[in-house]
Coordinates of C-alpha atoms and ligand atoms in Angstrom, one line a residue:
V1 CA -35.4 -10.4 32.5
K2 CA -32.2 -10.8 30.4
E3 CA -32.7 -9.1 27.1
M4 CA -30.1 -10.0 24.4
F5 CA -29.1 -8.0 21.4
L6 CA -27.9 -9.6 18.1
G7 CA -24.1 -9.2 17.8
N8 CA -23.7 -7.6 21.2
D9 CA -22.6 -10.5 23.3
T10 CA -21.2 -8.4 26.2
V11 CA -24.3 -6.3 26.8
E12 CA -27.2 -7.1 29.0
I13 CA -30.2 -5.5 30.6
K14 CA -30.1 -6.3 34.3
D15 CA -32.3 -4.9 37.1
G16 CA -33.8 -2.4 34.6
R17 CA -30.5 -1.0 33.5
M18 CA -28.0 -1.5 30.7
F19 CA -24.6 -3.2 31.5
I20 CA -21.6 -3.3 29.2
D21 CA -18.9 -5.9 30.1
G22 CA -20.7 -6.0 33.5
Y23 CA -20.5 -2.2 34.1
D24 CA -23.6 0.0 34.5
A25 CA -23.8 2.2 31.4
I26 CA -25.5 5.0 33.3
E27 CA -22.8 5.1 35.9
I28 CA -20.1 5.1 33.2
A29 CA -21.9 8.0 31.6
E30 CA -22.1 9.9 34.8
K31 CA -18.4 9.3 35.7
F32 CA -16.9 10.2 32.3
G33 CA -19.5 12.6 30.9
T34 CA -21.4 12.5 27.6
P35 CA -21.3 12.1 24.7
L36 CA -19.1 9.1 25.4
Y37 CA -17.9 6.2 23.2
V38 CA -17.7 3.0 25.1
M39 CA -15.7 0.1 23.6
S40 CA -16.0 -3.4 25.0
E41 CA -12.6 -5.2 25.2
E42 CA -14.4 -8.5 25.6
Q43 CA -16.5 -8.1 22.5
I44 CA -13.4 -7.3 20.4
K45 CA -11.7 -10.4 21.7
I46 CA -14.8 -12.5 20.9
N47 CA -15.0 -11.1 17.3
Y48 CA -11.3 -11.6 16.6
N49 CA -11.3 -15.1 18.0
R50 CA -14.3 -16.0 15.8
Y51 CA -12.1 -15.2 12.8
V52 CA -9.2 -17.3 14.1
E53 CA -11.4 -20.2 15.0
A54 CA -13.4 -20.2 11.7
F55 CA -10.3 -20.0 9.5
K56 CA -8.2 -22.5 11.4
R57 CA -9.4 -25.1 8.9
Y58 CA -7.8 -23.2 6.1
E59 CA -4.4 -23.5 7.7
E60 CA -5.0 -27.2 8.3
E61 CA -6.3 -28.1 4.9
A62 CA -4.4 -25.7 2.7
G63 CA -1.2 -26.0 4.8
K64 CA -0.8 -22.2 4.5
E65 CA -0.9 -19.2 6.7
F66 CA -4.1 -17.3 7.5
I67 CA -3.7 -13.6 8.6
V68 CA -6.3 -11.2 9.9
A69 CA -5.2 -7.7 8.9
Y70 CA -7.5 -5.3 10.9
A71 CA -8.7 -2.4 8.7
Y72 CA -7.5 0.5 10.8
K73 CA -9.9 2.9 9.1
A74 CA -12.7 1.3 11.2
N75 CA -11.2 2.6 14.5
A76 CA -7.5 3.5 14.9
N77 CA -7.6 4.4 18.5
L78 CA -4.3 3.4 20.0
A79 CA -5.8 1.3 22.8
I80 CA -7.9 -0.7 20.3
T81 CA -5.0 -1.2 17.8
R82 CA -2.8 -2.2 20.7
L83 CA -5.3 -4.7 22.0
L84 CA -5.7 -6.3 18.5
A85 CA -1.9 -6.3 18.0
K86 CA -1.5 -8.1 21.3
L87 CA -4.0 -10.7 20.2
G88 CA -1.8 -11.4 17.2
C89 CA -3.8 -9.4 14.6
G90 CA -2.2 -7.7 11.6
A91 CA -3.0 -4.4 10.1
D92 CA -4.5 -3.0 6.9
V93 CA -3.4 0.6 6.6
V94 CA -4.4 3.2 4.1
S95 CA -2.3 6.2 5.0
G96 CA 1.0 7.2 6.5
G97 CA -0.9 8.0 9.7
E98 CA -2.4 4.5 10.0
L99 CA 1.0 2.9 9.3
Y100 CA 2.5 5.1 12.0
I101 CA -0.2 3.8 14.4
A102 CA 0.3 0.2 13.4
K103 CA 4.0 0.4 14.0
L104 CA 3.5 2.1 17.3
S105 CA 1.0 -0.6 18.3
G106 CA 3.7 -3.2 17.7
V107 CA 2.2 -5.0 14.6
P108 CA 5.0 -7.0 13.0
S109 CA 5.9 -5.8 9.5
E110 CA 5.0 -9.1 7.9
K111 CA 1.4 -8.6 9.1
I112 CA 1.0 -5.1 7.6
V113 CA -0.6 -4.4 4.2
F114 CA -1.0 -1.0 2.7
N115 CA -4.1 -0.2 0.7
G116 CA -5.4 2.9 -1.1
N117 CA -5.7 4.3 -4.6
C118 CA -3.5 7.4 -4.1
K119 CA -0.5 6.5 -2.1
T120 CA 2.0 9.4 -2.0
K121 CA 5.7 9.0 -2.4
E122 CA 6.1 9.9 1.3
E123 CA 3.8 7.1 2.3
I124 CA 5.6 4.6 -0.1
I125 CA 8.9 5.5 1.6
M126 CA 7.4 4.8 5.0
G127 CA 6.0 1.4 3.8
I128 CA 9.3 0.4 2.2
E129 CA 11.2 1.4 5.3
A130 CA 8.8 -0.5 7.5
K131 CA 9.4 -3.6 5.3
I132 CA 5.6 -4.3 5.1
R133 CA 4.2 -7.5 3.7
A134 CA 2.7 -5.8 0.7
F135 CA 1.6 -2.6 -1.0
N136 CA -1.8 -3.5 -2.6
V137 CA -1.1 -1.7 -5.9
D138 CA -4.1 0.1 -7.4
S139 CA -2.7 1.4 -10.6
I140 CA 0.3 1.1 -13.0
S141 CA 1.2 4.7 -12.1
E142 CA 1.6 3.7 -8.5
L143 CA 3.6 0.6 -9.4
I144 CA 6.1 2.7 -11.3
L145 CA 6.4 5.1 -8.3
I146 CA 6.9 2.2 -5.9
N147 CA 9.7 0.8 -8.1
E148 CA 11.4 4.1 -8.5
T149 CA 11.2 4.9 -4.8
A150 CA 12.5 1.4 -3.8
K151 CA 15.4 2.0 -6.2
E152 CA 16.3 5.3 -4.6
L153 CA 16.2 3.6 -1.2
G154 CA 18.3 0.7 -2.4
E155 CA 15.5 -1.7 -1.3
T156 CA 12.9 -4.1 -2.8
A157 CA 9.2 -3.4 -2.2
N158 CA 6.7 -6.3 -1.9
V159 CA 3.7 -5.7 -4.1
A160 CA 0.3 -7.3 -4.4
F161 CA -2.2 -6.2 -7.0
R162 CA -5.7 -5.1 -6.2
I163 CA -7.9 -6.4 -8.9
N164 CA -11.4 -5.1 -9.8
P165 CA -13.4 -8.3 -10.3
N166 CA -16.7 -6.6 -11.3
V167 CA -18.7 -8.3 -8.5
D168 CA -21.9 -6.7 -7.1
P169 CA -21.6 -6.8 -3.3
K170 CA -25.4 -5.9 -2.9
T171 CA -24.7 -3.3 -0.3
H172 CA -25.1 0.5 0.0
P173 CA -23.8 2.2 -3.2
K174 CA -21.5 4.5 -1.2
I175 CA -19.7 1.5 0.2
S176 CA -19.5 -0.7 -2.9
T177 CA -16.0 -0.9 -4.4
G178 CA -15.6 -3.9 -6.7
L179 CA -17.8 -2.9 -9.6
K180 CA -16.3 -1.8 -13.0
K181 CA -17.6 1.7 -12.4
N182 CA -15.8 2.1 -9.1
K183 CA -12.4 3.9 -8.8
F184 CA -10.7 0.9 -7.2
G185 CA -8.4 -1.8 -8.6
L186 CA -7.1 -3.0 -11.9
D187 CA -9.7 -4.4 -14.3
V188 CA -9.3 -8.1 -14.9
E189 CA -11.5 -8.6 -18.0
S190 CA -9.7 -6.0 -20.1
G191 CA -6.3 -7.5 -19.2
L192 CA -5.1 -4.5 -17.3
A193 CA -4.4 -6.5 -14.1
L194 CA -2.3 -9.0 -15.9
K195 CA -0.5 -6.3 -17.8
A196 CA 0.5 -4.6 -14.5
I197 CA 1.8 -7.8 -13.0
K198 CA 3.9 -8.5 -16.1
M199 CA 5.3 -5.0 -15.9
A200 CA 6.2 -5.6 -12.3
L201 CA 8.0 -8.8 -13.1
E202 CA 10.2 -6.8 -15.4
M203 CA 11.0 -4.3 -12.7
E204 CA 14.1 -4.6 -10.6
Y205 CA 13.0 -3.2 -7.3
V206 CA 9.6 -4.8 -6.7
N207 CA 8.8 -8.3 -5.6
V208 CA 5.4 -9.7 -6.8
V209 CA 3.8 -11.4 -3.8
G210 CA 0.1 -11.5 -4.2
V211 CA -3.4 -10.7 -5.5
H212 CA -5.8 -8.5 -3.5
C213 CA -9.5 -7.8 -3.8
H214 CA -12.1 -5.9 -1.8
I215 CA -15.6 -5.6 -3.1
G216 CA -17.4 -3.6 -0.5
S217 CA -18.5 -3.2 3.1
Q218 CA -21.5 -4.3 5.3
L219 CA -22.2 -7.4 3.1
T220 CA -25.1 -9.3 4.5
D221 CA -25.1 -12.0 1.9
I222 CA -22.4 -14.5 1.4
S223 CA -22.8 -15.1 -2.3
P224 CA -20.8 -12.1 -3.4
F225 CA -17.8 -13.3 -1.4
V226 CA -18.0 -16.7 -3.2
E227 CA -18.1 -14.9 -6.5
E228 CA -15.2 -12.7 -5.5
T229 CA -13.1 -15.7 -4.3
K230 CA -13.8 -17.5 -7.6
K231 CA -12.8 -14.5 -9.7
V232 CA -9.6 -14.1 -7.7
M233 CA -8.7 -17.8 -7.9
E234 CA -9.5 -17.9 -11.6
F235 CA -7.1 -15.0 -12.0
V236 CA -4.5 -16.9 -9.9
V237 CA -4.9 -19.9 -12.2
K238 CA -4.5 -17.6 -15.2
L239 CA -1.3 -16.2 -13.7
K240 CA 0.0 -19.8 -13.2
E241 CA -0.7 -20.5 -16.9
E242 CA 1.5 -17.5 -17.7
G243 CA 4.2 -18.9 -15.4
I244 CA 3.6 -16.5 -12.6
E245 CA 3.2 -17.9 -9.0
I246 CA 2.0 -15.8 -6.1
E247 CA 2.2 -16.4 -2.4
D248 CA -0.7 -14.4 -1.0
V249 CA -4.4 -14.0 -1.7
N250 CA -6.0 -11.1 0.1
L251 CA -9.8 -11.0 -0.1
G252 CA -10.3 -7.7 1.7
G253 CA -12.9 -7.0 4.4
G254 CA -16.6 -6.5 4.1
L255 CA -18.5 -8.9 6.4
G256 CA -21.5 -7.1 7.7
I257 CA -22.8 -6.9 11.3
P258 CA -26.5 -7.2 12.6
Y259 CA -27.3 -3.5 12.9
Y260 CA -31.0 -4.5 12.9
K261 CA -31.5 -6.6 16.0
D262 CA -34.3 -8.7 14.6
K263 CA -32.4 -9.9 11.5
E264 CA -29.6 -12.5 11.7
I265 CA -26.8 -12.2 9.2
P266 CA -24.0 -14.4 8.1
T267 CA -21.2 -15.0 10.7
Q268 CA -17.5 -15.4 10.5
K269 CA -18.1 -19.2 10.3
D270 CA -20.4 -18.8 7.3
L271 CA -17.8 -16.6 5.6
A272 CA -15.0 -19.0 6.4
D273 CA -16.9 -22.0 5.1
A274 CA -17.8 -20.2 1.9
I275 CA -14.3 -18.9 1.2
I276 CA -12.4 -22.0 2.2
N277 CA -14.6 -24.4 0.2
T278 CA -14.3 -22.2 -2.8
M279 CA -10.5 -21.8 -2.5
L280 CA -10.0 -25.6 -2.0
Q281 CA -11.8 -26.2 -5.3
Y282 CA -8.7 -24.9 -7.0
Q283 CA -6.3 -27.1 -5.1
D284 CA -5.5 -29.3 -8.2
K285 CA -4.9 -26.3 -10.4
V286 CA -2.6 -24.1 -8.3
E287 CA -0.6 -24.3 -5.1
M288 CA -2.8 -22.8 -2.3
P289 CA -1.7 -19.3 -1.3
N290 CA -1.6 -17.8 2.2
L291 CA -4.9 -16.2 2.9
I292 CA -5.3 -12.7 4.2
L293 CA -8.5 -10.9 5.2
E294 CA -8.9 -7.2 6.1
P295 CA -12.0 -7.0 8.4
G296 CA -12.7 -3.7 10.0
R297 CA -16.4 -3.5 10.9
S298 CA -16.9 -7.1 11.9
L299 CA -14.1 -6.9 14.5
V300 CA -15.0 -3.7 16.3
A301 CA -18.5 -2.3 15.3
T302 CA -20.5 -4.5 17.8
A303 CA -18.0 -3.5 20.6
G304 CA -18.9 0.2 20.5
Y305 CA -21.7 2.2 22.1
L306 CA -22.3 5.9 22.0
L307 CA -23.8 7.1 25.3
T308 CA -25.6 10.3 25.0
K309 CA -27.7 12.4 27.4
V310 CA -31.2 13.8 26.7
H311 CA -31.2 17.6 27.1
H312 CA -34.5 18.6 25.6
I313 CA -37.8 17.1 24.4
K314 CA -40.0 18.8 21.9
E315 CA -43.3 17.8 20.4
T316 CA -44.2 19.0 16.9
P317 CA -47.6 18.2 15.3
V318 CA -46.0 15.1 13.7
T319 CA -43.0 14.1 15.8
K320 CA -41.8 13.8 19.4
W321 CA -38.1 14.9 19.2
V322 CA -35.6 13.8 21.8
M323 CA -32.5 16.1 21.6
V324 CA -29.3 14.5 22.7
D325 CA -25.7 15.8 23.2
A326 CA -24.1 13.6 20.6
G327 CA -24.4 14.8 17.0
M328 CA -23.6 13.8 13.5
N329 CA -20.0 15.2 14.0
D330 CA -19.5 12.5 16.6
M331 CA -21.1 9.7 14.5
M332 CA -21.8 10.4 10.9
R333 CA -23.2 7.1 9.7
P334 CA -26.9 7.9 9.9
A335 CA -26.5 11.3 8.2
M336 CA -24.1 10.0 5.6
Y337 CA -25.5 6.6 4.7
E338 CA -29.0 6.7 6.3
A339 CA -27.6 3.9 8.3
Y340 CA -29.7 2.3 11.0
H341 CA -28.3 2.1 14.5
H342 CA -30.2 0.5 17.3
I343 CA -31.0 2.9 20.1
I344 CA -32.2 2.1 23.7
N345 CA -32.8 4.0 26.8
C346 CA -30.3 2.7 29.3
K347 CA -33.0 2.7 32.0
V348 CA -35.9 0.4 31.5
K349 CA -39.3 2.1 32.1
D350 CA -42.8 0.7 32.4
E351 CA -44.0 2.8 29.5
K352 CA -42.8 2.8 25.9
E353 CA -43.3 5.6 23.3
V354 CA -42.3 6.5 19.7
V355 CA -39.8 9.2 19.4
S356 CA -37.1 10.5 17.0
V357 CA -33.6 11.0 18.3
A358 CA -31.7 14.1 17.1
G359 CA -28.3 15.6 17.7
G360 CA -27.8 19.3 18.2
L361 CA -26.1 20.4 14.9
C362 CA -27.6 22.8 12.5
E363 CA -28.4 20.2 9.9
S364 CA -31.7 18.4 9.2
S365 CA -29.8 15.2 8.6
D366 CA -28.4 15.2 12.2
V367 CA -30.9 12.5 13.3
F368 CA -29.8 9.2 14.9
G369 CA -33.1 7.5 14.6
R370 CA -36.6 8.3 13.4
D371 CA -39.8 7.0 14.9
R372 CA -38.2 4.6 17.3
E373 CA -40.0 2.8 20.1
L374 CA -38.0 3.5 23.2
D375 CA -38.6 3.2 26.9
K376 CA -40.3 6.5 27.9
V377 CA -37.7 9.2 27.5
E378 CA -37.2 12.0 30.1
V379 CA -34.7 14.9 30.2
G380 CA -31.6 13.6 31.8
D381 CA -31.9 10.0 30.6
I382 CA -28.9 8.3 29.0
L383 CA -29.5 6.7 25.6
A384 CA -27.2 4.1 24.0
I385 CA -26.6 4.1 20.3
F386 CA -25.4 0.6 19.3
D387 CA -22.7 -0.7 17.0
V388 CA -20.7 2.4 16.6
G389 CA -17.3 0.8 17.3
A390 CA -16.5 0.9 13.6
Y391 CA -16.6 4.1 11.5
G392 CA -17.8 6.1 14.5
I393 CA -14.9 8.0 16.1
S394 CA -12.7 7.4 13.0
M395 CA -15.1 9.5 11.0
A396 CA -15.9 12.0 13.7
N397 CA -15.1 15.6 13.0
N398 CA -15.3 19.1 14.5
Y399 CA -18.3 20.5 12.5
N400 CA -20.1 23.2 14.4
A401 CA -16.9 23.7 16.5
R402 CA -17.7 20.6 18.6
G403 CA -14.8 18.7 20.2
R404 CA -14.8 15.0 19.5
P405 CA -16.0 12.9 22.5
R406 CA -14.2 10.9 25.1
M407 CA -13.8 7.2 24.7
V408 CA -13.5 4.5 27.4
L409 CA -12.7 0.8 27.3
T410 CA -14.6 -1.6 29.4
S411 CA -12.6 -4.7 30.3
K412 CA -12.1 -7.4 32.9
K413 CA -9.5 -5.1 34.4
G414 CA -11.8 -2.1 34.8
V415 CA -13.1 0.9 32.8
F416 CA -10.3 3.0 31.3
L417 CA -10.3 6.3 29.6
I418 CA -8.7 5.7 26.1
R419 CA -9.3 9.0 24.4
E420 CA -9.7 12.4 25.9
R421 CA -12.4 14.8 24.9
E422 CA -11.2 17.7 22.7
T423 CA -11.3 21.1 24.3
Y424 CA -12.1 24.5 22.9
A425 CA -8.4 25.2 22.8
D426 CA -7.9 22.0 20.7
L427 CA -10.5 23.4 18.2
I428 CA -8.4 26.4 17.3
A429 CA -5.0 24.9 17.9
K430 CA -4.1 24.6 14.2
D431 CA -5.6 28.0 13.1
I432 CA -3.4 30.9 12.5
V433 CA -4.5 34.6 12.4
P434 CA -2.2 36.6 10.1
P435 CA -0.4 39.7 11.5
H436 CA -2.6 42.3 9.9
L437 CA -5.7 40.8 11.6
L438 CA -4.2 40.7 15.1
Ligands
LLP1 N1 -10.1 -3.4 2.9 C1 -10.3 -2.4 2.1 C2 -9.4 -2.2 0.9 C3 -11.3 -1.4 2.4 O1 -11.5 -0.4 1.5 C4 -12.1 -1.6 3.5 C5 -13.2 -0.6 3.8 C6 -11.9 -2.7 4.4 C7 -10.9 -3.6 4.1 C8 -12.7 -2.9 5.6 O2 -14.0 -3.2 5.3 P1 -15.0 -3.7 6.5 O3 -14.6 -5.0 7.0 O4 -15.0 -2.7 7.6 O5 -16.3 -3.7 5.8 N2 -17.4 4.4 6.3 C9 -18.2 3.3 5.8 C10 -17.4 2.1 5.5 C11 -16.3 2.3 4.5 C12 -15.5 1.1 4.2 C13 -14.3 1.5 3.4 N3 -13.4 0.4 3.1 C14 -19.3 3.0 6.8 O6 -19.4 3.6 7.8 O7 -20.2 2.1 6.6

């Protein structure tokens, strides 16, 4: 029997066991230890190519460039960023750290954009020195700092403007960004965005290149993207009327992935059709811009699995608890957003049962799944938590003095360790005991 999982093209159940990129998950877990992140190189390639294929039409019909700038916040492991850079993918960075990784990964400067609402002077210097494609400016205060910093360096900085379009992305409130009440972007309706751009045009050390927008993450409905594209293009038309021409439109990230395996959601192709058709409606009014997208989740989430071992099983009057060695410090999404992640037992059993899967941290929210039907779980079994390739390791921490887990990459060339487990010594490496306490 070959069971398939929505979004996870490189996983299969064969001979009663789970395989990732053709490798037996249980064997990988035994070899590298648990908890263990597994990233599928093949799945990342598939996801990236889906964007390239779907948006080819834009390059053909608009005659302009299309750039995928991978949102490093999703997973900035060097092997992953290097893989994407080698495929030709750009980078969306939000910190000096991410810019450092993008450069180290060999991403060309014209494919790097810098986001964030509180860029420091140090980060602005790094961006200017790296000659990035654009800073996505989030405030007038930031614009002034970029201009001053560029002046000091004797350079010109490329700036795009993040607008706040007031569009409801219909996703989890904690990952909505394009509503008036959110902290991000320059408001369009009140004229703030236009004011900032006009200010920039008067400045000597900045070069106005584009308009940027990002309305939220894990969008499972295409209509907010259409609304966003319209608002951005209407703003571009408005700029043209003011005599201002821009080269780039950046529509951010946000395409969701099928966390629930029984519910299809829009694909890269659906997204491309909606965005391209909307953009092309403005062809008579303005010259078509280059198109940039900043996907994070939809490139890497479905490539990642967290393998974790069952250490204890406990039955309470209401719940059968399965205690595993991964915890909310390794993968925060369920605790932080009540996010659903599919879980399976890597070994198929004849019997199924309903259990709740919990980590070992001293927090009641440290639960990966409640009341899930799994193949009968026994101590020693390996469970796989799906779709953790994005916002998994990147949000992991050391709470409860737990070292962050190892990570491996499965590929046609073999299974490679791409991140070492943190040791006890790593946990205290940055702590300093003052002399009087020695
Ligand atoms: N561009 C900007 C400006 C962003 O703020 C984000 C995500 C992205 C692109 C990438 O969005 P994506 O394609 O991944 O949806 N930790 C949360 C997600 C936070 C997303 C923050 N911004 C989670 O685990 O769901």
